[in-house]
mmCIF file of C-alpha atoms in Angstrom:
data_model
loop_
_atom_site.group_PDB
_atom_site.id
_atom_site.type_symbol
_atom_site.label_atom_id
_atom_site.label_comp_id
_atom_site.label_asym_id
_atom_site.label_seq_id
_atom_site.Cartn_x
_atom_site.Cartn_y
_atom_site.Cartn_z
ATOM 1 C CA MET A 1 16.144 7.521 -34.536
ATOM 2 C CA GLU A 2 12.415 7.336 -33.864
ATOM 3 C CA PHE A 3 11.067 3.791 -33.503
ATOM 4 C CA ARG A 4 7.445 4.655 -32.857
ATOM 5 C CA SER A 5 6.712 5.987 -36.330
ATOM 6 C CA LYS A 6 7.542 2.735 -38.122
ATOM 7 C CA LYS A 7 4.804 0.293 -38.997
ATOM 8 C CA ILE A 8 5.053 -3.140 -37.437
ATOM 9 C CA PRO A 9 5.252 -5.737 -40.200
ATOM 10 C CA ALA A 10 3.033 -8.804 -40.121
ATOM 11 C CA GLY A 11 4.521 -11.359 -37.764
ATOM 12 C CA GLY A 12 6.758 -8.666 -36.277
ATOM 13 C CA GLY A 13 6.457 -9.826 -32.681
ATOM 14 C CA ARG A 14 10.213 -10.342 -32.335
ATOM 15 C CA TRP A 15 10.932 -6.943 -33.899
ATOM 16 C CA GLN A 16 8.513 -5.301 -31.478
ATOM 17 C CA GLN A 17 10.204 -6.980 -28.514
ATOM 18 C CA THR A 18 13.626 -5.856 -29.751
ATOM 19 C CA MET A 19 12.463 -2.246 -30.055
ATOM 20 C CA LYS A 20 10.889 -2.371 -26.593
ATOM 21 C CA ILE A 21 14.146 -3.612 -25.084
ATOM 22 C CA ALA A 22 16.079 -0.923 -26.996
ATOM 23 C CA ASN A 23 13.768 1.782 -25.604
ATOM 24 C CA GLN A 24 14.149 0.426 -22.067
ATOM 25 C CA LEU A 25 17.927 0.341 -22.383
ATOM 26 C CA GLY A 26 17.858 3.913 -23.696
ATOM 27 C CA VAL A 27 15.918 5.039 -20.627
ATOM 28 C CA LEU A 28 18.330 3.243 -18.304
ATOM 29 C CA ASN A 29 21.340 4.776 -20.070
ATOM 30 C CA ALA A 30 19.805 8.245 -19.805
ATOM 31 C CA LEU A 31 19.209 7.747 -16.073
ATOM 32 C CA HIS A 32 22.740 6.494 -15.600
ATOM 33 C CA ALA A 33 24.281 9.455 -17.447
ATOM 34 C CA ALA A 34 22.085 12.089 -15.746
ATOM 35 C CA LYS A 35 23.527 14.235 -13.002
ATOM 36 C CA THR A 36 22.060 13.855 -9.538
ATOM 37 C CA GLN A 37 19.289 16.399 -9.170
ATOM 38 C CA TRP A 38 16.723 17.379 -6.575
ATOM 39 C CA TYR A 39 14.213 15.135 -8.355
ATOM 40 C CA HIS A 40 16.272 12.063 -7.489
ATOM 41 C CA PHE A 41 16.174 12.884 -3.776
ATOM 42 C CA THR A 42 12.438 13.548 -3.968
ATOM 43 C CA ALA A 43 11.858 10.134 -5.575
ATOM 44 C CA ILE A 44 13.951 8.443 -2.877
ATOM 45 C CA VAL A 45 12.021 10.198 -0.088
ATOM 46 C CA ILE A 46 8.632 9.315 -1.611
ATOM 47 C CA ALA A 47 9.661 5.666 -2.013
ATOM 48 C CA GLY A 48 10.936 5.672 1.581
ATOM 49 C CA ILE A 49 7.656 7.109 2.857
ATOM 50 C CA GLY A 50 5.746 4.375 1.024
ATOM 51 C CA PHE A 51 7.942 1.691 2.530
ATOM 52 C CA PHE A 52 7.694 3.214 6.023
ATOM 53 C CA THR A 53 3.899 3.477 6.001
ATOM 54 C CA ASP A 54 3.530 -0.096 4.773
ATOM 55 C CA ALA A 55 5.977 -1.467 7.325
ATOM 56 C CA TYR A 56 4.613 0.575 10.208
ATOM 57 C CA ASP A 57 1.034 -0.365 9.461
ATOM 58 C CA LEU A 58 1.767 -4.075 9.044
ATOM 59 C CA PHE A 59 4.095 -4.506 12.008
ATOM 60 C CA SER A 60 2.319 -2.290 14.525
ATOM 61 C CA ILE A 61 -0.943 -4.264 14.338
ATOM 62 C CA SER A 62 0.414 -7.050 16.565
ATOM 63 C CA PHE A 63 1.082 -4.567 19.380
ATOM 64 C CA ILE A 64 -2.262 -2.886 18.844
ATOM 65 C CA THR A 65 -4.148 -6.179 19.170
ATOM 66 C CA LYS A 66 -2.621 -6.691 22.624
ATOM 67 C CA LEU A 67 -3.756 -3.231 23.697
ATOM 68 C CA LEU A 68 -7.247 -3.751 22.284
ATOM 69 C CA GLY A 69 -7.559 -6.964 24.260
ATOM 70 C CA ARG A 70 -6.680 -5.123 27.465
ATOM 71 C CA ILE A 71 -9.201 -2.366 26.773
ATOM 72 C CA TYR A 72 -12.231 -4.169 25.341
ATOM 73 C CA TYR A 73 -12.043 -7.823 26.401
ATOM 74 C CA PHE A 74 -11.998 -8.270 30.140
ATOM 75 C CA ASP A 75 -13.286 -11.615 31.354
ATOM 76 C CA ALA A 76 -12.447 -12.315 34.984
ATOM 77 C CA LEU A 77 -13.258 -16.035 34.591
ATOM 78 C CA SER A 78 -10.822 -16.545 31.729
ATOM 79 C CA GLU A 79 -7.257 -17.824 32.135
ATOM 80 C CA LYS A 80 -6.026 -14.713 30.352
ATOM 81 C CA PRO A 81 -8.571 -12.066 31.388
ATOM 82 C CA ARG A 82 -7.321 -9.185 29.232
ATOM 83 C CA THR A 83 -6.521 -10.731 25.867
ATOM 84 C CA LEU A 84 -8.158 -10.553 22.484
ATOM 85 C CA PRO A 85 -10.024 -13.773 21.608
ATOM 86 C CA PRO A 86 -8.060 -15.817 19.043
ATOM 87 C CA ARG A 87 -10.744 -15.567 16.361
ATOM 88 C CA ILE A 88 -10.825 -11.762 16.573
ATOM 89 C CA ALA A 89 -7.028 -11.475 16.681
ATOM 90 C CA ALA A 90 -6.857 -13.646 13.552
ATOM 91 C CA VAL A 91 -9.372 -11.449 11.737
ATOM 92 C CA VAL A 92 -7.574 -8.214 12.659
ATOM 93 C CA ASN A 93 -4.199 -9.600 11.561
ATOM 94 C CA GLY A 94 -5.644 -11.275 8.454
ATOM 95 C CA VAL A 95 -7.289 -8.070 7.284
ATOM 96 C CA ALA A 96 -3.914 -6.344 7.471
ATOM 97 C CA PHE A 97 -2.247 -8.687 4.998
ATOM 98 C CA CYS A 98 -5.164 -9.256 2.612
ATOM 99 C CA ARG A 99 -5.763 -5.540 2.146
ATOM 100 C CA THR A 100 -2.085 -4.911 1.331
ATOM 101 C CA LEU A 101 -2.088 -7.465 -1.463
ATOM 102 C CA ALA A 102 -5.402 -6.296 -2.914
ATOM 103 C CA GLY A 103 -4.497 -2.615 -2.630
ATOM 104 C CA GLN A 104 -1.148 -2.955 -4.335
ATOM 105 C CA LEU A 105 -2.664 -4.884 -7.208
ATOM 106 C CA LEU A 106 -5.557 -2.466 -7.726
ATOM 107 C CA PHE A 107 -3.752 0.820 -7.131
ATOM 108 C CA GLY A 108 -0.696 -0.313 -9.079
ATOM 109 C CA TRP A 109 -2.954 -1.008 -12.047
ATOM 110 C CA LEU A 110 -4.789 2.294 -11.568
ATOM 111 C CA GLY A 111 -1.466 4.107 -11.317
ATOM 112 C CA ASP A 112 -0.464 2.708 -14.695
ATOM 113 C CA LYS A 113 -3.806 3.618 -16.281
ATOM 114 C CA LEU A 114 -4.584 7.031 -14.731
ATOM 115 C CA GLY A 115 -1.110 8.267 -13.860
ATOM 116 C CA ARG A 116 0.849 7.762 -10.670
ATOM 117 C CA LYS A 117 0.620 11.351 -9.429
ATOM 118 C CA ARG A 118 -3.176 11.437 -9.590
ATOM 119 C CA VAL A 119 -3.577 8.038 -7.941
ATOM 120 C CA TYR A 120 -0.930 8.911 -5.330
ATOM 121 C CA GLY A 121 -2.906 12.015 -4.304
ATOM 122 C CA LEU A 122 -6.129 10.019 -4.136
ATOM 123 C CA ASN A 123 -4.330 7.411 -2.102
ATOM 124 C CA LEU A 124 -3.006 9.924 0.414
ATOM 125 C CA MET A 125 -6.512 11.333 0.929
ATOM 126 C CA LEU A 126 -7.835 7.815 1.512
ATOM 127 C CA MET A 127 -5.074 7.137 4.041
ATOM 128 C CA VAL A 128 -5.693 10.354 6.003
ATOM 129 C CA ILE A 129 -9.460 9.869 6.174
ATOM 130 C CA CYS A 130 -9.242 6.197 7.134
ATOM 131 C CA SER A 131 -6.518 6.714 9.737
ATOM 132 C CA ILE A 132 -8.675 9.283 11.515
ATOM 133 C CA ALA A 133 -11.727 7.038 11.193
ATOM 134 C CA SER A 134 -9.887 3.968 12.511
ATOM 135 C CA GLY A 135 -8.765 5.984 15.521
ATOM 136 C CA LEU A 136 -12.403 6.915 16.133
ATOM 137 C CA SER A 137 -13.807 3.384 15.759
ATOM 138 C CA PHE A 138 -17.196 3.067 17.379
ATOM 139 C CA GLY A 139 -19.666 0.466 18.546
ATOM 140 C CA LYS A 140 -21.862 -0.543 21.480
ATOM 141 C CA SER A 141 -20.055 -3.821 22.015
ATOM 142 C CA PRO A 142 -16.401 -4.839 21.767
ATOM 143 C CA ASP A 143 -17.198 -6.885 18.659
ATOM 144 C CA GLY A 144 -18.782 -3.804 17.062
ATOM 145 C CA VAL A 145 -15.667 -1.759 17.778
ATOM 146 C CA MET A 146 -13.496 -4.480 16.261
ATOM 147 C CA ALA A 147 -15.734 -4.652 13.161
ATOM 148 C CA THR A 148 -15.498 -0.910 12.517
ATOM 149 C CA LEU A 149 -11.775 -0.965 13.269
ATOM 150 C CA CYS A 150 -11.224 -3.784 10.764
ATOM 151 C CA PHE A 151 -13.304 -1.951 8.162
ATOM 152 C CA PHE A 152 -11.337 1.270 8.451
ATOM 153 C CA LYS A 153 -7.991 -0.526 8.821
ATOM 154 C CA PHE A 154 -8.753 -2.381 5.583
ATOM 155 C CA TRP A 155 -9.262 0.866 3.679
ATOM 156 C CA LEU A 156 -6.326 2.486 5.453
ATOM 157 C CA GLY A 157 -3.959 -0.212 4.270
ATOM 158 C CA PHE A 158 -5.611 -0.562 0.873
ATOM 159 C CA HIS A 159 -3.049 1.566 -0.902
ATOM 160 C CA MET A 160 -0.282 1.432 -3.422
ATOM 161 C CA LEU A 161 2.526 3.438 -1.850
ATOM 162 C CA GLN A 162 4.803 0.419 -1.884
ATOM 163 C CA SER A 163 3.993 -0.303 -5.530
ATOM 164 C CA LEU A 164 5.119 3.201 -6.555
ATOM 165 C CA GLN A 165 8.735 2.209 -6.138
#
């Protein structure tokens, strides 16, 4: 039975909702009845990679900020001579969480509009370029290095891998 070919009658909002639910249940029943195939394992691995990259990127930043403080911020007169100043640590950590929210909203929407495969490929290219660039952050002063690092870390984490699941 093909539901798409029927015209929606005037005031047919409830009918349209019923047909949408019927189509969704049909898809779920087809997935449930399908035999396990290589495609299923591929989907699980891709979803796992998205989760791993999100988790790694979000949880590793706290360790990285400690290392950056030891490398770039040495002040012998300070109580803690090799720590990142609180304002800079807050910016680096804040960028990590803001970019994740914004990226998932934007790339999730783009994935629905342009197709998930196309946006996924674009997203992977963005991640590779920005991860190399964030590793090569530059600047004459420590604040300049932190600014370029935050810029590239924003675009590195501005992705939708988690929203593919």
